Amino acid sequence: MEIGLDQYGVEFTDFWMASLDTYHKKYPERLERPAHIPNRVYLDRYIDAPNGSTLYWDIPSVVLMYNLSKFTDNESYKNNAHNYVKSFMENCIAPNGVFLWGNHYYYNAFVDSTVKFGSEPIPINIPTEMGNMHEIRPFVPAWDVFWEIDAKITENEIRQAIQNHLSDKNTGQFNRHAEPGKHAFLEAGGVLVYSLAWLYDKTKDISLLETADKIINYSFSNRNKRTGLIPNSPTSGRWDSFTSTTEVGLWSGCIVNASKWATKEYAEKWINIAEFAVSSWLNFGWDQNVNKYYGMLNISDGSWIQRENDYPYMPDNHSNLWHPLFPRHDYPMSFAETCLSLYILTKKEIFKESCIRWKSIIKSELPARMGMGAYAEHYGRVIWFLLSCAEELEDISFRYLAEEVAEESINVLFAHDMFRGHPGENRYDAVDGVGILSLALLWLDSNQKPDLMGLYF
């Protein structure tokens, strides 16, 4: 709040800068990362928002600020976050209502303009921009925050953006971008479904659930009928068209949570689909030789797909809790959280067994990354899962392990009076997930689960 606001360019704003030098307490003088820092995002993309601000990746921190105000009776945290979101909504929306955010847009504070990138970022012309590169994955925005500020603008963003994401409105085929395309990533579909169900809860417009149901059915209909495994992206024509990963857990988790807002008929159907999808994956996904889950499964027979190349955007041979790079279509803790949710709903031992296995994997892999330390997001996701299990399974051993992970995260990342996002460098980056870690630590320390305000990660 003291050093992270936009004080660059000609116009100073309430935008939060996406990066900070945590030692010198200012924006980093050098944009490039040292060679020993592992890549966090696409090697040739600008998701980390150089010279700018990226609200999508700041959303967990926005939610944190709202919760800090509740926990401390200090409104300055909430006010700071409110002003940030309000400034975004005043400056970064296309004429059709689509938010200019996500993994291809950000606000460049040095040139006082929203920029768009496939490769190199270029300033956009707001009056003619359609938001076609709108892409929000892997987590769902905290829609409650936006609704509180302007319900009409929020509703229009969800309706218009999702309509644009649909490649075929009849079948529910969708694209990761808000334009027709063939990359129907499960994680992207899950975000769309959750958002539609959330908006239904506000408006009671049944057409929103009908659209959500079509999107779910599209992915589910592409499952292999023998194994039940769902491909990550059925029409891409690439490796992910015949491969299933832990991304199915993130997708199923979005569906389970979306069902909380749906009608009874849709809710029952969606929960059954999620149960089928995750249990099918669990039937093939466990490698008993090393006590880990596989990274990739062939949907046709459930066999383990071993990596034969160095292509960075696919999982390792086994699901990796700590791998820094996004996107790799590997979401172990989201998968684990979904197993917990399904156990609560169904009481089936297959899901509880998976939670216990994930706990064992976590314990066996500490300290993180073979002692090198992990990114903030990954520590946060692990702590959040363990606390969820401790509460729902009434097993204190999960909490003890959460405390162990928390201590490590603080030792690795807290320096110079603030959290850095990754070890080995005095740097904070929004994409590193400090907000997720902070929410988890807030829960651990206070014994009160924060209100995620619609956020789902």
XYZ file of C-alpha atoms in Angstrom, residues 44-310:
267
model
C 7.655 -15.670 -24.742
C 4.638 -13.983 -23.143
C 4.215 -10.995 -20.851
C 1.776 -12.388 -18.301
C 3.913 -10.884 -15.537
C 2.938 -7.401 -16.838
C 6.331 -5.660 -17.222
C 6.118 -1.947 -16.359
C 2.516 -2.417 -15.448
C -0.379 -3.785 -13.450
C -2.353 -7.021 -13.857
C -5.607 -7.104 -11.913
C -6.475 -10.684 -12.830
C -3.359 -12.024 -11.113
C -3.843 -9.581 -8.236
C -7.334 -10.857 -7.398
C -6.204 -13.131 -4.531
C -4.441 -10.123 -3.004
C -7.565 -7.997 -3.487
C -9.558 -10.625 -1.578
C -6.854 -10.656 1.078
C -7.245 -6.885 1.567
C -10.996 -7.184 2.103
C -10.417 -9.907 4.679
C -7.674 -7.970 6.440
C -10.108 -5.133 6.998
C -12.586 -7.558 8.574
C -9.938 -9.142 10.759
C -8.322 -5.869 11.899
C -11.213 -3.353 11.793
C -8.966 -1.229 9.584
C -10.844 -0.114 6.474
C -7.715 1.136 4.713
C -6.958 -2.318 3.299
C -10.394 -2.712 1.755
C -10.402 0.888 0.536
C -7.070 0.415 -1.196
C -8.299 -2.691 -3.003
C -11.670 -1.087 -3.794
C -9.960 1.903 -5.409
C -7.764 -0.389 -7.481
C -10.676 -2.419 -8.844
C -12.755 0.711 -9.424
C -9.914 2.314 -11.409
C -9.636 -0.824 -13.492
C -13.359 -0.795 -14.247
C -13.118 2.838 -15.298
C -10.151 2.357 -17.633
C -9.855 -1.208 -18.886
C -13.157 -2.281 -20.413
C -13.848 -2.672 -24.144
C -16.920 -0.927 -25.622
C -18.772 -4.271 -25.678
C -18.228 -4.678 -21.931
C -15.448 -7.278 -22.000
C -12.779 -6.729 -19.339
C -9.311 -6.195 -20.774
C -7.455 -8.461 -18.386
C -6.178 -11.995 -18.003
C -3.251 -13.553 -19.801
C -3.073 -11.220 -22.810
C -3.886 -7.747 -21.459
C -2.483 -5.524 -18.739
C -2.208 -1.851 -17.855
C 1.212 -0.351 -18.645
C 1.746 2.342 -16.018
C 4.704 3.883 -17.813
C 2.713 4.669 -20.968
C -0.662 5.101 -19.189
C -2.409 2.623 -21.463
C -3.845 -0.877 -21.508
C -1.673 -3.076 -23.704
C -2.402 -6.298 -25.550
C 0.050 -8.987 -26.459
C 0.469 -12.153 -28.372
C 4.168 -11.605 -28.528
C 5.228 -7.975 -27.979
C 2.833 -5.769 -25.954
C 1.244 -2.928 -27.934
C -1.010 -0.101 -26.662
C -4.614 -0.697 -27.627
C -7.233 1.650 -28.981
C -10.089 1.280 -26.497
C -12.895 2.463 -28.859
C -12.114 -0.298 -31.383
C -10.970 -3.082 -29.031
C -13.232 -6.161 -28.864
C -11.467 -8.079 -26.104
C -10.909 -11.101 -28.330
C -7.823 -12.149 -26.345
C -9.781 -12.284 -23.085
C -8.445 -15.357 -21.285
C -8.933 -15.979 -17.565
C -7.433 -19.186 -16.258
C -6.654 -21.005 -14.029
C -8.637 -19.386 -11.183
C -12.101 -17.848 -11.049
C -12.268 -14.101 -10.302
C -13.717 -12.867 -7.023
C -16.937 -11.776 -8.693
C -18.452 -10.533 -5.406
C -15.876 -7.734 -5.295
C -16.804 -6.502 -8.761
C -20.540 -6.874 -8.127
C -20.269 -4.700 -5.027
C -18.629 -1.925 -7.055
C -20.847 -2.098 -10.158
C -23.291 -4.958 -10.651
C -24.308 -3.934 -14.168
C -20.740 -3.792 -15.477
C -19.922 -7.119 -13.826
C -22.966 -8.836 -15.293
C -22.180 -7.523 -18.758
C -18.578 -8.753 -18.549
C -19.665 -12.277 -17.683
C -22.423 -12.429 -20.282
C -20.541 -10.845 -23.168
C -17.162 -12.443 -22.577
C -18.604 -15.938 -22.227
C -20.756 -15.567 -25.334
C -17.594 -14.603 -27.185
C -15.732 -17.615 -25.753
C -18.290 -19.968 -27.310
C -17.186 -21.382 -30.640
C -20.495 -23.215 -31.052
C -23.441 -22.000 -28.986
C -25.464 -25.128 -29.777
C -22.941 -27.716 -28.626
C -21.231 -25.657 -25.929
C -17.835 -25.884 -27.619
C -15.708 -23.068 -26.242
C -12.283 -21.536 -26.718
C -9.757 -20.308 -24.174
C -9.919 -16.875 -25.867
C -13.060 -14.787 -26.346
C -13.248 -15.665 -30.037
C -13.995 -18.861 -31.968
C -11.160 -21.361 -31.693
C -10.193 -24.949 -30.935
C -8.432 -24.709 -27.575
C -11.165 -25.902 -25.232
C -8.925 -26.315 -22.199
C -10.752 -27.906 -19.278
C -9.477 -25.228 -16.896
C -10.949 -22.488 -19.113
C -14.285 -24.276 -19.329
C -14.423 -24.636 -15.579
C -13.977 -20.890 -15.085
C -16.793 -20.178 -17.559
C -19.185 -22.608 -15.872
C -18.486 -21.313 -12.377
C -18.953 -17.703 -13.524
C -22.275 -18.473 -15.216
C -23.628 -20.265 -12.155
C -22.488 -17.442 -9.895
C -24.339 -14.929 -12.083
C -27.441 -17.141 -12.102
C -27.493 -16.895 -8.320
C -27.648 -13.123 -8.679
C -30.134 -12.855 -11.567
C -32.097 -16.147 -11.616
C -31.780 -16.129 -15.405
C -32.095 -19.836 -16.205
C -30.449 -19.376 -19.603
C -27.146 -18.929 -17.766
C -27.391 -22.437 -16.325
C -28.436 -23.786 -19.700
C -25.270 -22.364 -21.243
C -23.150 -23.676 -18.372
C -24.658 -27.125 -18.842
C -23.792 -27.105 -22.544
C -20.177 -26.174 -21.770
C -19.927 -29.014 -19.240
C -21.533 -31.496 -21.622
C -19.161 -30.514 -24.408
C -16.091 -31.514 -22.408
C -17.774 -34.528 -20.821
C -19.072 -35.836 -24.162
C -15.489 -36.045 -25.404
C -14.501 -38.523 -22.692
C -13.272 -41.928 -23.732
C -16.241 -44.236 -23.280
C -14.077 -47.147 -22.119
C -11.858 -45.406 -19.566
C -14.038 -42.411 -18.714
C -10.987 -40.142 -19.048
C -11.564 -36.628 -20.377
C -8.981 -35.003 -22.668
C -7.629 -31.617 -21.688
C -8.582 -30.095 -25.042
C -10.412 -32.458 -27.423
C -10.143 -30.493 -30.668
C -6.645 -29.019 -30.425
C -5.021 -31.710 -32.548
C -2.045 -31.681 -30.188
C -0.862 -33.813 -27.263
C -3.681 -32.500 -25.079
C -6.367 -33.928 -27.383
C -5.569 -37.490 -26.269
C -4.184 -36.737 -22.799
C -5.792 -36.389 -19.392
C -4.024 -34.658 -16.473
C -4.870 -33.393 -13.003
C -6.501 -30.458 -14.805
C -9.651 -32.599 -14.739
C -9.681 -32.023 -10.981
C -9.661 -28.253 -11.390
C -12.489 -28.539 -13.932
C -14.486 -30.835 -11.681
C -13.896 -28.550 -8.708
C -15.333 -25.626 -10.619
C -18.387 -27.747 -11.468
C -18.896 -28.898 -7.872
C -18.691 -25.332 -6.606
C -20.935 -24.065 -9.410
C -23.562 -26.601 -8.347
C -24.007 -24.695 -5.068
C -25.735 -21.932 -7.051
C -27.586 -24.109 -9.555
C -31.090 -25.548 -9.449
C -31.421 -28.967 -7.826
C -31.712 -30.689 -11.203
C -28.539 -29.165 -12.611
C -26.656 -29.487 -9.312
C -27.268 -33.227 -9.075
C -26.276 -33.750 -12.692
C -23.078 -31.717 -12.387
C -21.966 -33.381 -9.169
C -22.471 -36.803 -10.769
C -20.346 -35.734 -13.741
C -17.585 -34.440 -11.480
C -17.676 -37.634 -9.402
C -17.429 -39.768 -12.532
C -14.600 -37.692 -14.015
C -12.407 -37.663 -10.906
C -13.011 -41.295 -9.951
C -12.165 -42.340 -13.522
C -8.868 -40.495 -13.257
C -8.121 -42.009 -9.860
C -8.682 -45.487 -11.296
C -5.616 -45.066 -13.517
C -3.613 -42.181 -12.037
C -1.751 -43.704 -9.079
C 1.793 -45.015 -9.564
C 2.184 -47.496 -6.712
C 5.854 -48.012 -7.518
C 6.776 -44.500 -6.366
C 3.608 -43.505 -4.476
C 2.848 -40.534 -6.692
C 0.192 -39.589 -9.210
C 1.098 -39.676 -12.873
C 1.434 -36.459 -14.799
C -0.303 -37.606 -17.999
C -2.653 -40.446 -18.921
C -3.650 -41.704 -22.355
C -7.435 -41.407 -22.476
C -7.839 -44.486 -24.688
C -6.493 -47.039 -22.211
C -5.468 -45.128 -19.089
C -1.791 -45.871 -19.598
C 0.946 -43.589 -18.329
C 2.327 -41.185 -20.925
C 6.022 -40.622 -20.323
C 7.638 -37.431 -21.528
C 9.801 -37.872 -24.603
C 10.644 -34.214 -25.249
C 11.415 -30.991 -23.404
